[in-house]
Structures are given as structure tokens and as C-alpha cells.
mmCIF file with all atom_site columns, C-alpha atoms in Angstrom:
data_model
loop_
_atom_site.group_PDB
_atom_site.id
_atom_site.type_symbol
_atom_site.label_atom_id
_atom_site.label_alt_id
_atom_site.label_comp_id
_atom_site.label_asym_id
_atom_site.label_entity_id
_atom_site.label_seq_id
_atom_site.pdbx_PDB_ins_code
_atom_site.Cartn_x
_atom_site.Cartn_y
_atom_site.Cartn_z
_atom_site.occupancy
_atom_site.B_iso_or_equiv
_atom_site.pdbx_formal_charge
_atom_site.auth_seq_id
_atom_site.auth_comp_id
_atom_site.auth_asym_id
_atom_site.auth_atom_id
_atom_site.pdbx_PDB_model_num
ATOM 1   C CA . UNK Y 1 1   ? 117.587 98.611  104.458 1.00 45.00 ? 17  UNK Y CA 1
ATOM 2   C CA . UNK Y 1 2   ? 120.375 96.244  103.831 1.00 46.00 ? 18  UNK Y CA 1
ATOM 3   C CA . UNK Y 1 3   ? 123.929 97.401  104.197 1.00 47.00 ? 19  UNK Y CA 1
ATOM 4   C CA . UNK Y 1 4   ? 125.460 94.651  102.020 1.00 53.00 ? 20  UNK Y CA 1
ATOM 5   C CA . UNK Y 1 5   ? 122.783 95.222  98.767  1.00 53.00 ? 21  UNK Y CA 1
ATOM 6   C CA . UNK Y 1 6   ? 125.133 96.150  95.094  1.00 48.00 ? 22  UNK Y CA 1
ATOM 7   C CA . UNK Y 1 7   ? 124.030 99.133  93.983  1.00 42.00 ? 23  UNK Y CA 1
ATOM 8   C CA . UNK Y 1 8   ? 121.039 99.633  91.948  1.00 43.00 ? 24  UNK Y CA 1
ATOM 9   C CA . UNK Y 1 9   ? 121.468 98.509  88.182  1.00 40.00 ? 25  UNK Y CA 1
ATOM 10  C CA . UNK Y 1 10  ? 119.367 99.807  85.350  1.00 40.00 ? 26  UNK Y CA 1
ATOM 11  C CA . UNK Y 1 11  ? 116.734 97.175  84.517  1.00 41.00 ? 27  UNK Y CA 1
ATOM 12  C CA . UNK Y 1 12  ? 116.127 96.571  81.036  1.00 37.00 ? 28  UNK Y CA 1
ATOM 13  C CA . UNK Y 1 13  ? 116.669 99.768  79.367  1.00 36.00 ? 29  UNK Y CA 1
ATOM 14  C CA . UNK Y 1 14  ? 120.201 100.992 78.216  1.00 32.00 ? 30  UNK Y CA 1
ATOM 15  C CA . UNK Y 1 15  ? 121.107 104.559 78.449  1.00 34.00 ? 31  UNK Y CA 1
ATOM 16  C CA . UNK Y 1 16  ? 123.475 106.657 76.609  1.00 32.00 ? 32  UNK Y CA 1
ATOM 17  C CA . UNK Y 1 17  ? 124.715 109.547 77.602  1.00 36.00 ? 33  UNK Y CA 1
ATOM 18  C CA . UNK Y 1 18  ? 126.727 112.327 75.407  1.00 33.00 ? 34  UNK Y CA 1
ATOM 19  C CA . UNK Y 1 19  ? 128.275 114.796 77.286  1.00 36.00 ? 35  UNK Y CA 1
ATOM 20  C CA . UNK Y 1 20  ? 128.390 118.281 76.255  1.00 35.00 ? 36  UNK Y CA 1
ATOM 21  C CA . UNK Y 1 21  ? 131.124 120.916 77.331  1.00 34.00 ? 37  UNK Y CA 1
ATOM 22  C CA . UNK Y 1 22  ? 130.381 124.295 78.607  1.00 36.00 ? 38  UNK Y CA 1
ATOM 23  C CA . UNK Y 1 23  ? 133.311 126.478 77.816  1.00 34.00 ? 39  UNK Y CA 1
ATOM 24  C CA . UNK Y 1 24  ? 134.353 129.481 79.892  1.00 33.00 ? 40  UNK Y CA 1
ATOM 25  C CA . UNK Y 1 25  ? 136.362 132.187 78.376  1.00 35.00 ? 41  UNK Y CA 1
ATOM 26  C CA . UNK Y 1 26  ? 138.393 134.505 80.551  1.00 35.00 ? 42  UNK Y CA 1
ATOM 27  C CA . UNK Y 1 27  ? 140.194 137.847 79.460  1.00 37.00 ? 43  UNK Y CA 1
ATOM 28  C CA . UNK Y 1 28  ? 142.303 139.781 81.644  1.00 36.00 ? 44  UNK Y CA 1
ATOM 29  C CA . UNK Y 1 29  ? 142.223 143.676 81.405  1.00 39.00 ? 45  UNK Y CA 1
ATOM 30  C CA . UNK Y 1 30  ? 143.836 146.670 83.141  1.00 39.00 ? 46  UNK Y CA 1
ATOM 31  C CA . UNK Y 1 31  ? 140.784 147.638 85.271  1.00 41.00 ? 47  UNK Y CA 1
ATOM 32  C CA . UNK Y 1 32  ? 138.019 145.040 84.870  1.00 46.00 ? 48  UNK Y CA 1
ATOM 33  C CA . UNK Y 1 33  ? 137.898 141.216 84.116  1.00 47.00 ? 49  UNK Y CA 1
ATOM 34  C CA . UNK Y 1 34  ? 135.350 140.553 80.752  1.00 59.00 ? 50  UNK Y CA 1
ATOM 35  C CA . UNK Y 1 35  ? 133.539 137.418 80.911  1.00 60.00 ? 51  UNK Y CA 1
ATOM 36  C CA . UNK Y 1 36  ? 132.786 135.493 77.891  1.00 63.00 ? 52  UNK Y CA 1
ATOM 37  C CA . UNK Y 1 37  ? 130.396 132.842 78.049  1.00 64.00 ? 53  UNK Y CA 1
ATOM 38  C CA . UNK Y 1 38  ? 130.090 129.820 75.339  1.00 62.00 ? 54  UNK Y CA 1
ATOM 39  C CA . UNK Y 1 39  ? 127.733 127.153 75.655  1.00 65.00 ? 55  UNK Y CA 1
ATOM 40  C CA . UNK Y 1 40  ? 126.415 124.381 73.588  1.00 68.00 ? 56  UNK Y CA 1
ATOM 41  C CA . UNK Y 1 41  ? 123.664 122.065 74.438  1.00 62.00 ? 57  UNK Y CA 1
ATOM 42  C CA . UNK Y 1 42  ? 122.771 118.788 73.429  1.00 66.00 ? 58  UNK Y CA 1
ATOM 43  C CA . UNK Y 1 43  ? 119.836 115.600 74.032  1.00 65.00 ? 59  UNK Y CA 1
ATOM 44  C CA . UNK Y 1 44  ? 120.411 112.851 76.497  1.00 68.00 ? 60  UNK Y CA 1
ATOM 45  C CA . UNK Y 1 45  ? 119.845 109.545 74.249  1.00 60.00 ? 61  UNK Y CA 1
ATOM 46  C CA . UNK Y 1 46  ? 118.082 106.454 75.460  1.00 62.00 ? 62  UNK Y CA 1
ATOM 47  C CA . UNK Y 1 47  ? 119.242 102.823 73.590  1.00 59.00 ? 63  UNK Y CA 1
ATOM 48  C CA . UNK Y 1 48  ? 116.553 100.818 72.547  1.00 59.00 ? 64  UNK Y CA 1
ATOM 49  C CA . UNK Y 1 49  ? 115.186 98.384  75.641  1.00 78.00 ? 65  UNK Y CA 1
ATOM 50  C CA . UNK Y 1 50  ? 115.108 94.668  75.979  1.00 87.00 ? 66  UNK Y CA 1
ATOM 51  C CA . UNK Y 1 51  ? 111.394 93.475  74.670  1.00 87.00 ? 67  UNK Y CA 1
ATOM 52  C CA . UNK Y 1 52  ? 110.053 90.821  76.372  1.00 89.00 ? 68  UNK Y CA 1
ATOM 53  C CA . UNK Y 1 53  ? 107.076 88.838  74.035  1.00 89.00 ? 69  UNK Y CA 1
ATOM 54  C CA . UNK Y 1 54  ? 104.543 86.353  75.609  1.00 88.00 ? 70  UNK Y CA 1
ATOM 55  C CA . UNK Y 1 55  ? 102.051 84.292  73.908  1.00 87.00 ? 71  UNK Y CA 1
ATOM 56  C CA . UNK Y 1 56  ? 99.408  82.273  75.802  1.00 84.00 ? 72  UNK Y CA 1
ATOM 57  C CA . UNK Y 1 57  ? 98.022  79.197  75.164  1.00 85.00 ? 73  UNK Y CA 1
ATOM 58  C CA . UNK Y 1 58  ? 94.654  77.761  77.263  1.00 81.00 ? 74  UNK Y CA 1
ATOM 59  C CA . UNK Y 1 59  ? 92.996  74.665  75.955  1.00 78.00 ? 75  UNK Y CA 1
ATOM 60  C CA . UNK Y 1 60  ? 94.463  75.006  72.628  1.00 76.00 ? 76  UNK Y CA 1
ATOM 61  C CA . UNK Y 1 61  ? 93.592  78.171  72.313  1.00 75.00 ? 77  UNK Y CA 1
ATOM 62  C CA . UNK Y 1 62  ? 96.767  80.520  71.465  1.00 77.00 ? 78  UNK Y CA 1
ATOM 63  C CA . UNK Y 1 63  ? 96.787  84.463  72.300  1.00 74.00 ? 79  UNK Y CA 1
ATOM 64  C CA . UNK Y 1 64  ? 99.748  86.757  72.076  1.00 72.00 ? 80  UNK Y CA 1
ATOM 65  C CA . UNK Y 1 65  ? 100.796 89.746  73.662  1.00 63.00 ? 81  UNK Y CA 1
ATOM 66  C CA . UNK Y 1 66  ? 98.248  91.421  75.895  1.00 52.00 ? 82  UNK Y CA 1
ATOM 67  C CA . UNK Y 1 67  ? 95.068  90.543  74.186  1.00 52.00 ? 83  UNK Y CA 1
ATOM 68  C CA . UNK Y 1 68  ? 92.290  89.554  76.661  1.00 55.00 ? 84  UNK Y CA 1
ATOM 69  C CA . UNK Y 1 69  ? 91.719  85.724  76.814  1.00 57.00 ? 85  UNK Y CA 1
ATOM 70  C CA . UNK Y 1 70  ? 88.549  84.331  76.679  1.00 63.00 ? 86  UNK Y CA 1
ATOM 71  C CA . UNK Y 1 71  ? 86.378  83.775  79.915  1.00 59.00 ? 87  UNK Y CA 1
ATOM 72  C CA . UNK Y 1 72  ? 86.360  80.273  80.800  1.00 62.00 ? 88  UNK Y CA 1
ATOM 73  C CA . UNK Y 1 73  ? 83.201  79.442  82.172  1.00 74.00 ? 89  UNK Y CA 1
ATOM 74  C CA . UNK Y 1 74  ? 83.807  77.096  85.108  1.00 79.00 ? 90  UNK Y CA 1
ATOM 75  C CA . UNK Y 1 75  ? 82.365  75.630  88.392  1.00 84.00 ? 91  UNK Y CA 1
ATOM 76  C CA . UNK Y 1 76  ? 84.258  75.331  92.042  1.00 85.00 ? 92  UNK Y CA 1
ATOM 77  C CA . UNK Y 1 77  ? 86.318  72.384  91.383  1.00 86.00 ? 93  UNK Y CA 1
ATOM 78  C CA . UNK Y 1 78  ? 87.229  72.810  87.955  1.00 86.00 ? 94  UNK Y CA 1
ATOM 79  C CA . UNK Y 1 79  ? 90.451  72.091  86.510  1.00 86.00 ? 95  UNK Y CA 1
ATOM 80  C CA . UNK Y 1 80  ? 91.771  73.900  83.338  1.00 84.00 ? 96  UNK Y CA 1
ATOM 81  C CA . UNK Y 1 81  ? 94.275  72.012  81.509  1.00 84.00 ? 97  UNK Y CA 1
ATOM 82  C CA . UNK Y 1 82  ? 96.515  72.682  78.693  1.00 84.00 ? 98  UNK Y CA 1
ATOM 83  C CA . UNK Y 1 83  ? 98.123  75.999  80.181  1.00 85.00 ? 99  UNK Y CA 1
ATOM 84  C CA . UNK Y 1 84  ? 100.904 77.029  78.630  1.00 86.00 ? 100 UNK Y CA 1
ATOM 85  C CA . UNK Y 1 85  ? 103.060 80.595  78.372  1.00 89.00 ? 101 UNK Y CA 1
ATOM 86  C CA . UNK Y 1 86  ? 105.831 81.313  75.916  1.00 89.00 ? 102 UNK Y CA 1
ATOM 87  C CA . UNK Y 1 87  ? 108.309 83.711  75.949  1.00 90.00 ? 103 UNK Y CA 1
ATOM 88  C CA . UNK Y 1 88  ? 111.246 85.461  74.043  1.00 89.00 ? 104 UNK Y CA 1
ATOM 89  C CA . UNK Y 1 89  ? 113.706 88.063  75.154  1.00 91.00 ? 105 UNK Y CA 1
ATOM 90  C CA . UNK Y 1 90  ? 115.491 90.178  72.109  1.00 91.00 ? 106 UNK Y CA 1
ATOM 91  C CA . UNK Y 1 91  ? 117.236 93.062  71.875  1.00 88.00 ? 107 UNK Y CA 1
ATOM 92  C CA . UNK Y 1 92  ? 118.344 95.109  68.801  1.00 82.00 ? 108 UNK Y CA 1
ATOM 93  C CA . UNK Y 1 93  ? 121.750 94.265  68.024  1.00 83.00 ? 109 UNK Y CA 1
ATOM 94  C CA . UNK Y 1 94  ? 122.315 91.573  69.708  1.00 87.00 ? 110 UNK Y CA 1
ATOM 95  C CA . UNK Y 1 95  ? 123.256 88.099  68.035  1.00 87.00 ? 111 UNK Y CA 1
ATOM 96  C CA . UNK Y 1 96  ? 121.139 84.748  68.143  1.00 86.00 ? 112 UNK Y CA 1
ATOM 97  C CA . UNK Y 1 97  ? 124.711 83.676  70.854  1.00 90.00 ? 113 UNK Y CA 1
ATOM 98  C CA . UNK Y 1 98  ? 124.424 86.918  73.253  1.00 92.00 ? 114 UNK Y CA 1
ATOM 99  C CA . UNK Y 1 99  ? 122.811 85.978  76.080  1.00 92.00 ? 115 UNK Y CA 1
ATOM 100 C CA . UNK Y 1 100 ? 120.647 89.328  77.084  1.00 92.00 ? 116 UNK Y CA 1
ATOM 101 C CA . UNK Y 1 101 ? 118.568 88.553  80.204  1.00 93.00 ? 117 UNK Y CA 1
ATOM 102 C CA . UNK Y 1 102 ? 117.655 86.834  83.471  1.00 95.00 ? 118 UNK Y CA 1
ATOM 103 C CA . UNK Y 1 103 ? 113.602 86.263  83.601  1.00 94.00 ? 119 UNK Y CA 1
ATOM 104 C CA . UNK Y 1 104 ? 111.104 85.748  86.370  1.00 93.00 ? 120 UNK Y CA 1
ATOM 105 C CA . UNK Y 1 105 ? 107.443 85.210  86.178  1.00 92.00 ? 121 UNK Y CA 1
ATOM 106 C CA . UNK Y 1 106 ? 104.551 85.283  88.086  1.00 90.00 ? 122 UNK Y CA 1
ATOM 107 C CA . UNK Y 1 107 ? 100.872 84.133  87.790  1.00 87.00 ? 123 UNK Y CA 1
ATOM 108 C CA . UNK Y 1 108 ? 98.068  86.894  89.063  1.00 86.00 ? 124 UNK Y CA 1
ATOM 109 C CA . UNK Y 1 109 ? 94.633  86.739  89.628  1.00 84.00 ? 125 UNK Y CA 1
ATOM 110 C CA . UNK Y 1 110 ? 92.711  90.135  89.869  1.00 83.00 ? 126 UNK Y CA 1
ATOM 111 C CA . UNK Y 1 111 ? 90.861  90.705  93.166  1.00 84.00 ? 127 UNK Y CA 1
ATOM 112 C CA . UNK Y 1 112 ? 87.148  91.061  93.116  1.00 84.00 ? 128 UNK Y CA 1
ATOM 113 C CA . UNK Y 1 113 ? 85.012  93.257  95.189  1.00 84.00 ? 129 UNK Y CA 1
ATOM 114 C CA . UNK Y 1 114 ? 81.681  91.209  96.407  1.00 81.00 ? 130 UNK Y CA 1
ATOM 115 C CA . UNK Y 1 115 ? 78.883  93.419  97.940  1.00 83.00 ? 131 UNK Y CA 1
ATOM 116 C CA . UNK Y 1 116 ? 81.341  95.956  98.663  1.00 87.00 ? 132 UNK Y CA 1
ATOM 117 C CA . UNK Y 1 117 ? 83.769  93.734  100.150 1.00 86.00 ? 133 UNK Y CA 1
ATOM 118 C CA . UNK Y 1 118 ? 87.595  93.091  98.609  1.00 87.00 ? 134 UNK Y CA 1
ATOM 119 C CA . UNK Y 1 119 ? 87.978  89.167  98.385  1.00 82.00 ? 135 UNK Y CA 1
ATOM 120 C CA . UNK Y 1 120 ? 91.267  88.161  97.750  1.00 82.00 ? 136 UNK Y CA 1
ATOM 121 C CA . UNK Y 1 121 ? 91.602  85.470  94.950  1.00 82.00 ? 137 UNK Y CA 1
ATOM 122 C CA . UNK Y 1 122 ? 94.811  84.204  94.486  1.00 79.00 ? 138 UNK Y CA 1
ATOM 123 C CA . UNK Y 1 123 ? 94.516  81.623  97.226  1.00 82.00 ? 139 UNK Y CA 1
ATOM 124 C CA . UNK Y 1 124 ? 90.829  80.454  95.548  1.00 84.00 ? 140 UNK Y CA 1
ATOM 125 C CA . UNK Y 1 125 ? 92.281  79.670  92.157  1.00 85.00 ? 141 UNK Y CA 1
ATOM 126 C CA . UNK Y 1 126 ? 95.999  78.825  91.559  1.00 86.00 ? 142 UNK Y CA 1
ATOM 127 C CA . UNK Y 1 127 ? 98.635  77.260  89.526  1.00 86.00 ? 143 UNK Y CA 1
ATOM 128 C CA . UNK Y 1 128 ? 97.824  73.414  90.256  1.00 79.00 ? 144 UNK Y CA 1
ATOM 129 C CA . UNK Y 1 129 ? 101.425 72.285  89.616  1.00 73.00 ? 145 UNK Y CA 1
ATOM 130 C CA . UNK Y 1 130 ? 104.794 73.716  89.743  1.00 74.00 ? 146 UNK Y CA 1
ATOM 131 C CA . UNK Y 1 131 ? 106.250 75.224  86.349  1.00 81.00 ? 147 UNK Y CA 1
ATOM 132 C CA . UNK Y 1 132 ? 108.625 73.026  84.763  1.00 70.00 ? 148 UNK Y CA 1
ATOM 133 C CA . UNK Y 1 133 ? 111.036 72.659  81.843  1.00 59.00 ? 149 UNK Y CA 1
ATOM 134 C CA . UNK Y 1 134 ? 110.974 72.073  78.234  1.00 59.00 ? 150 UNK Y CA 1
ATOM 135 C CA . UNK Y 1 135 ? 111.124 68.803  77.840  1.00 60.00 ? 151 UNK Y CA 1
ATOM 136 C CA . UNK Y 1 136 ? 114.883 68.667  77.440  1.00 63.00 ? 152 UNK Y CA 1
ATOM 137 C CA . UNK Y 1 137 ? 115.913 69.587  81.392  1.00 71.00 ? 153 UNK Y CA 1
ATOM 138 C CA . UNK Y 1 138 ? 118.026 72.302  80.328  1.00 86.00 ? 154 UNK Y CA 1
ATOM 139 C CA . UNK Y 1 139 ? 116.117 74.522  82.371  1.00 90.00 ? 155 UNK Y CA 1
ATOM 140 C CA . UNK Y 1 140 ? 113.419 74.369  85.167  1.00 91.00 ? 156 UNK Y CA 1
ATOM 141 C CA . UNK Y 1 141 ? 111.524 77.310  87.252  1.00 92.00 ? 157 UNK Y CA 1
ATOM 142 C CA . UNK Y 1 142 ? 112.039 77.970  91.042  1.00 92.00 ? 158 UNK Y CA 1
ATOM 143 C CA . UNK Y 1 143 ? 109.569 80.032  93.275  1.00 92.00 ? 159 UNK Y CA 1
ATOM 144 C CA . UNK Y 1 144 ? 111.717 82.724  95.346  1.00 95.00 ? 160 UNK Y CA 1
ATOM 145 C CA . UNK Y 1 145 ? 110.505 85.268  97.390  1.00 95.00 ? 161 UNK Y CA 1
ATOM 146 C CA . UNK Y 1 146 ? 111.859 88.936  96.604  1.00 95.00 ? 162 UNK Y CA 1
ATOM 147 C CA . UNK Y 1 147 ? 111.796 91.655  99.427  1.00 93.00 ? 163 UNK Y CA 1
ATOM 148 C CA . UNK Y 1 148 ? 111.783 95.424  97.865  1.00 84.00 ? 164 UNK Y CA 1
ATOM 149 C CA . UNK Y 1 149 ? 112.945 98.522  100.072 1.00 82.00 ? 165 UNK Y CA 1
ATOM 150 C CA . UNK Y 1 150 ? 109.024 98.727  101.681 1.00 87.00 ? 166 UNK Y CA 1
ATOM 151 C CA . UNK Y 1 151 ? 109.581 95.611  103.247 1.00 88.00 ? 167 UNK Y CA 1
ATOM 152 C CA . UNK Y 1 152 ? 107.055 94.013  100.500 1.00 90.00 ? 168 UNK Y CA 1
ATOM 153 C CA . UNK Y 1 153 ? 107.397 90.778  99.478  1.00 93.00 ? 169 UNK Y CA 1
ATOM 154 C CA . UNK Y 1 154 ? 106.114 89.010  96.195  1.00 91.00 ? 170 UNK Y CA 1
ATOM 155 C CA . UNK Y 1 155 ? 106.353 85.224  94.917  1.00 92.00 ? 171 UNK Y CA 1
ATOM 156 C CA . UNK Y 1 156 ? 108.491 85.244  91.289  1.00 94.00 ? 172 UNK Y CA 1
ATOM 157 C CA . UNK Y 1 157 ? 109.320 82.026  89.746  1.00 94.00 ? 173 UNK Y CA 1
ATOM 158 C CA . UNK Y 1 158 ? 113.080 82.690  88.210  1.00 96.00 ? 174 UNK Y CA 1
ATOM 159 C CA . UNK Y 1 159 ? 114.007 80.734  85.164  1.00 95.00 ? 175 UNK Y CA 1
ATOM 160 C CA . UNK Y 1 160 ? 117.215 78.125  86.237  1.00 94.00 ? 176 UNK Y CA 1
ATOM 161 C CA . UNK Y 1 161 ? 119.654 76.370  84.569  1.00 93.00 ? 177 UNK Y CA 1
ATOM 162 C CA . UNK Y 1 162 ? 119.659 72.716  85.212  1.00 89.00 ? 178 UNK Y CA 1
ATOM 163 C CA . UNK Y 1 163 ? 123.289 72.061  85.260  1.00 91.00 ? 179 UNK Y CA 1
ATOM 164 C CA . UNK Y 1 164 ? 124.207 74.572  87.829  1.00 94.00 ? 180 UNK Y CA 1
ATOM 165 C CA . UNK Y 1 165 ? 120.848 75.174  89.713  1.00 94.00 ? 181 UNK Y CA 1
ATOM 166 C CA . UNK Y 1 166 ? 121.779 79.194  89.265  1.00 97.00 ? 182 UNK Y CA 1
ATOM 167 C CA . UNK Y 1 167 ? 119.136 81.945  87.349  1.00 97.00 ? 183 UNK Y CA 1
ATOM 168 C CA . UNK Y 1 168 ? 119.808 80.988  83.841  1.00 96.00 ? 184 UNK Y CA 1
ATOM 169 C CA . UNK Y 1 169 ? 120.311 84.279  81.156  1.00 95.00 ? 185 UNK Y CA 1
ATOM 170 C CA . UNK Y 1 170 ? 118.288 83.301  78.343  1.00 94.00 ? 186 UNK Y CA 1
ATOM 171 C CA . UNK Y 1 171 ? 120.142 84.271  74.446  1.00 93.00 ? 187 UNK Y CA 1
ATOM 172 C CA . UNK Y 1 172 ? 118.804 86.624  72.152  1.00 93.00 ? 188 UNK Y CA 1
ATOM 173 C CA . UNK Y 1 173 ? 115.362 85.790  70.703  1.00 91.00 ? 189 UNK Y CA 1
ATOM 174 C CA . UNK Y 1 174 ? 115.484 82.237  72.614  1.00 91.00 ? 190 UNK Y CA 1
ATOM 175 C CA . UNK Y 1 175 ? 111.726 81.247  73.428  1.00 90.00 ? 191 UNK Y CA 1
ATOM 176 C CA . UNK Y 1 176 ? 111.339 79.465  76.878  1.00 91.00 ? 192 UNK Y CA 1
ATOM 177 C CA . UNK Y 1 177 ? 108.349 78.197  77.749  1.00 90.00 ? 193 UNK Y CA 1
ATOM 178 C CA . UNK Y 1 178 ? 106.588 78.286  81.336  1.00 90.00 ? 194 UNK Y CA 1
ATOM 179 C CA . UNK Y 1 179 ? 103.753 75.827  83.155  1.00 86.00 ? 195 UNK Y CA 1
ATOM 180 C CA . UNK Y 1 180 ? 104.426 73.390  80.313  1.00 83.00 ? 196 UNK Y CA 1
ATOM 181 C CA . UNK Y 1 181 ? 100.561 71.243  79.936  1.00 82.00 ? 197 UNK Y CA 1
ATOM 182 C CA . UNK Y 1 182 ? 99.921  73.287  83.068  1.00 84.00 ? 198 UNK Y CA 1
ATOM 183 C CA . UNK Y 1 183 ? 96.661  73.624  85.224  1.00 86.00 ? 199 UNK Y CA 1
ATOM 184 C CA . UNK Y 1 184 ? 94.852  76.263  86.668  1.00 85.00 ? 200 UNK Y CA 1
ATOM 185 C CA . UNK Y 1 185 ? 92.657  74.849  89.484  1.00 88.00 ? 201 UNK Y CA 1
ATOM 186 C CA . UNK Y 1 186 ? 89.507  76.356  91.121  1.00 86.00 ? 202 UNK Y CA 1
ATOM 187 C CA . UNK Y 1 187 ? 89.412  75.584  94.522  1.00 87.00 ? 203 UNK Y CA 1
ATOM 188 C CA . UNK Y 1 188 ? 85.872  74.138  95.728  1.00 86.00 ? 204 UNK Y CA 1
ATOM 189 C CA . UNK Y 1 189 ? 85.936  76.680  98.808  1.00 81.00 ? 205 UNK Y CA 1
ATOM 190 C CA . UNK Y 1 190 ? 84.531  79.324  96.152  1.00 81.00 ? 206 UNK Y CA 1
ATOM 191 C CA . UNK Y 1 191 ? 81.363  80.173  96.478  1.00 79.00 ? 207 UNK Y CA 1
ATOM 192 C CA . UNK Y 1 192 ? 77.874  80.787  94.719  1.00 78.00 ? 208 UNK Y CA 1
ATOM 193 C CA . UNK Y 1 193 ? 79.146  84.756  94.990  1.00 77.00 ? 209 UNK Y CA 1
ATOM 194 C CA . UNK Y 1 194 ? 81.108  84.183  92.050  1.00 79.00 ? 210 UNK Y CA 1
ATOM 195 C CA . UNK Y 1 195 ? 78.489  82.842  89.974  1.00 79.00 ? 211 UNK Y CA 1
ATOM 196 C CA . UNK Y 1 196 ? 78.327  85.164  86.192  1.00 79.00 ? 212 UNK Y CA 1
ATOM 197 C CA . UNK Y 1 197 ? 81.416  87.261  87.694  1.00 79.00 ? 213 UNK Y CA 1
ATOM 198 C CA . UNK Y 1 198 ? 84.561  87.639  85.153  1.00 79.00 ? 214 UNK Y CA 1
ATOM 199 C CA . UNK Y 1 199 ? 87.901  87.052  87.198  1.00 79.00 ? 215 UNK Y CA 1
ATOM 200 C CA . UNK Y 1 200 ? 90.874  88.478  85.296  1.00 80.00 ? 216 UNK Y CA 1
ATOM 201 C CA . UNK Y 1 201 ? 93.997  86.634  85.462  1.00 81.00 ? 217 UNK Y CA 1
ATOM 202 C CA . UNK Y 1 202 ? 97.379  87.460  83.919  1.00 83.00 ? 218 UNK Y CA 1
ATOM 203 C CA . UNK Y 1 203 ? 101.138 86.088  83.844  1.00 86.00 ? 219 UNK Y CA 1
ATOM 204 C CA . UNK Y 1 204 ? 103.471 89.075  84.283  1.00 89.00 ? 220 UNK Y CA 1
ATOM 205 C CA . UNK Y 1 205 ? 106.960 88.025  82.819  1.00 92.00 ? 221 UNK Y CA 1
ATOM 206 C CA . UNK Y 1 206 ? 110.114 90.581  83.679  1.00 92.00 ? 222 UNK Y CA 1
ATOM 207 C CA . UNK Y 1 207 ? 113.172 90.265  82.424  1.00 92.00 ? 223 UNK Y CA 1
ATOM 208 C CA . UNK Y 1 208 ? 116.736 91.895  83.741  1.00 92.00 ? 224 UNK Y CA 1
ATOM 209 C CA . UNK Y 1 209 ? 119.946 92.698  81.548  1.00 91.00 ? 225 UNK Y CA 1
ATOM 210 C CA . UNK Y 1 210 ? 122.381 89.719  82.126  1.00 91.00 ? 226 UNK Y CA 1
ATOM 211 C CA . UNK Y 1 211 ? 125.306 92.135  82.196  1.00 86.00 ? 227 UNK Y CA 1
ATOM 212 C CA . UNK Y 1 212 ? 123.418 94.598  84.562  1.00 84.00 ? 228 UNK Y CA 1
ATOM 213 C CA . UNK Y 1 213 ? 123.477 91.500  87.418  1.00 91.00 ? 229 UNK Y CA 1
ATOM 214 C CA . UNK Y 1 214 ? 125.182 87.946  88.324  1.00 94.00 ? 230 UNK Y CA 1
ATOM 215 C CA . UNK Y 1 215 ? 123.219 84.848  88.788  1.00 97.00 ? 231 UNK Y CA 1
ATOM 216 C CA . UNK Y 1 216 ? 124.349 84.661  92.365  1.00 97.00 ? 232 UNK Y CA 1
ATOM 217 C CA . UNK Y 1 217 ? 123.256 88.290  93.315  1.00 96.00 ? 233 UNK Y CA 1
ATOM 218 C CA . UNK Y 1 218 ? 119.878 86.890  92.117  1.00 96.00 ? 234 UNK Y CA 1
ATOM 219 C CA . UNK Y 1 219 ? 120.168 84.417  94.734  1.00 97.00 ? 235 UNK Y CA 1
ATOM 220 C CA . UNK Y 1 220 ? 121.185 86.213  97.572  1.00 96.00 ? 236 UNK Y CA 1
ATOM 221 C CA . UNK Y 1 221 ? 122.179 89.795  96.763  1.00 93.00 ? 237 UNK Y CA 1
ATOM 222 C CA . UNK Y 1 222 ? 119.895 90.704  99.543  1.00 92.00 ? 238 UNK Y CA 1
ATOM 223 C CA . UNK Y 1 223 ? 121.741 89.831  102.131 1.00 92.00 ? 239 UNK Y CA 1
ATOM 224 C CA . UNK Y 1 224 ? 121.782 86.516  101.486 1.00 94.00 ? 240 UNK Y CA 1
ATOM 225 C CA . UNK Y 1 225 ? 117.960 86.433  100.470 1.00 94.00 ? 241 UNK Y CA 1
ATOM 226 C CA . UNK Y 1 226 ? 116.708 86.707  96.840  1.00 96.00 ? 242 UNK Y CA 1
ATOM 227 C CA . UNK Y 1 227 ? 117.209 90.101  95.249  1.00 94.00 ? 243 UNK Y CA 1
ATOM 228 C CA . UNK Y 1 228 ? 115.884 91.754  91.999  1.00 91.00 ? 244 UNK Y CA 1
ATOM 229 C CA . UNK Y 1 229 ? 117.707 95.024  90.820  1.00 78.00 ? 245 UNK Y CA 1
#
């Protein structure tokens, strides 16, 4: 699609490959060529991936990993406060001073079928404020639109460095916050069709190794548009 896009990079996973040789020995003779083949086989070894760990806090209730969030019984017009997602990225063998990955996050509300009709919920339940920094103004989150090779676009919040306004590579085991004391807004346009319904919501956090992509490429690598390997 784009001519200037950088070559694809491996995301998350480090791949180490051991090369095994196949030796072929040719022996000459008077009337024929005798061929002797020797081979040795081996395996491809995959290194340990970068690990993204999340904990989610809503109204003081802390939930780690992928455990389900207890549904909050709300009404149209409600605002759920005290929303915080904490994430850290680690890789075995790295030190605390190593920069290991760039990070992006997005918020999703699962669409729902009502009387056989698909109802899109993303515009009815949404984040009430922009993600902000962690209080010391070293980083912030910026919403960028990424388009894949199929032409599908998605909005992601990218972790940015305050001093450079470029994507920030987090250090090994560094804790970062998304939506510090944020809010989740239930739009007043929601109707009684959702009465007694339970909707699933989730934050998706993705990391990419910092040695596979640079900060400027994330911002402009897709012919001047945001790009994620």
C-alpha cells in the first residue's frame, strides 16, 4: 500500500535461530560418481517475549491481570469515577535501566445484540477525559490513529515523553498509569433496551520492543502517518 513503509519488524518476540549445515561429500571414481550425504538436524529456539502486566482499579477495587471486573449497576447519565490502569513491561535478562518497549493502549466496550440487532456501544460508553500523566509530568498519553494494510483504522493512546513529545520507551519493570483518576461516562442517550444487560469493557495494552522501531517511525512511518510495526 505505502512505498516508504519500513520493513516489518518482529513484535514482542525475540527470535534466535541456530543454523545447521547439511554437508554433501562427492567422491570421484573411474566409471561413476558416488555421492555420500551427511546431515544434521536441529530446532529453532524462541526467546522469552516481553511481558505486559496490567492491574485495573475502579472505585478502589483493584483487579490484576485478566480477571473479570464486577459489573457496576448504572443508569444512563452515570459517571463512574476512580478509573486507573497500571501497566509495567518487563523482559527477562534486562536490567532496571534498560529501555525495553514502546507502549500503546486502547479502551473497548463490547458491542451487544438487542433483538437480533447489533448495537455499537463505543460511542455510548466512553472515557470522560483524556488519559494524563502520572503526576510528575514525565509522560502523557496521545491519541493516534493507526491504519493497517487492509485500510482499517483504530485509535490508540500512545505513551509520550513530556520533554520531547515523542513516544517514550519504558524501562524494564517501569510502572506507568493510564487514566489516573479517570471517568467512564454512560451517555444519556442509552435507552431502556439495555436494562438488566451486562456489558464487557476492557483496556488493551500493547508493547513493541524499542530496538525494533524508533520513536519517529511510530509517529510518521506510514507515509507521514502513525505506524506500528
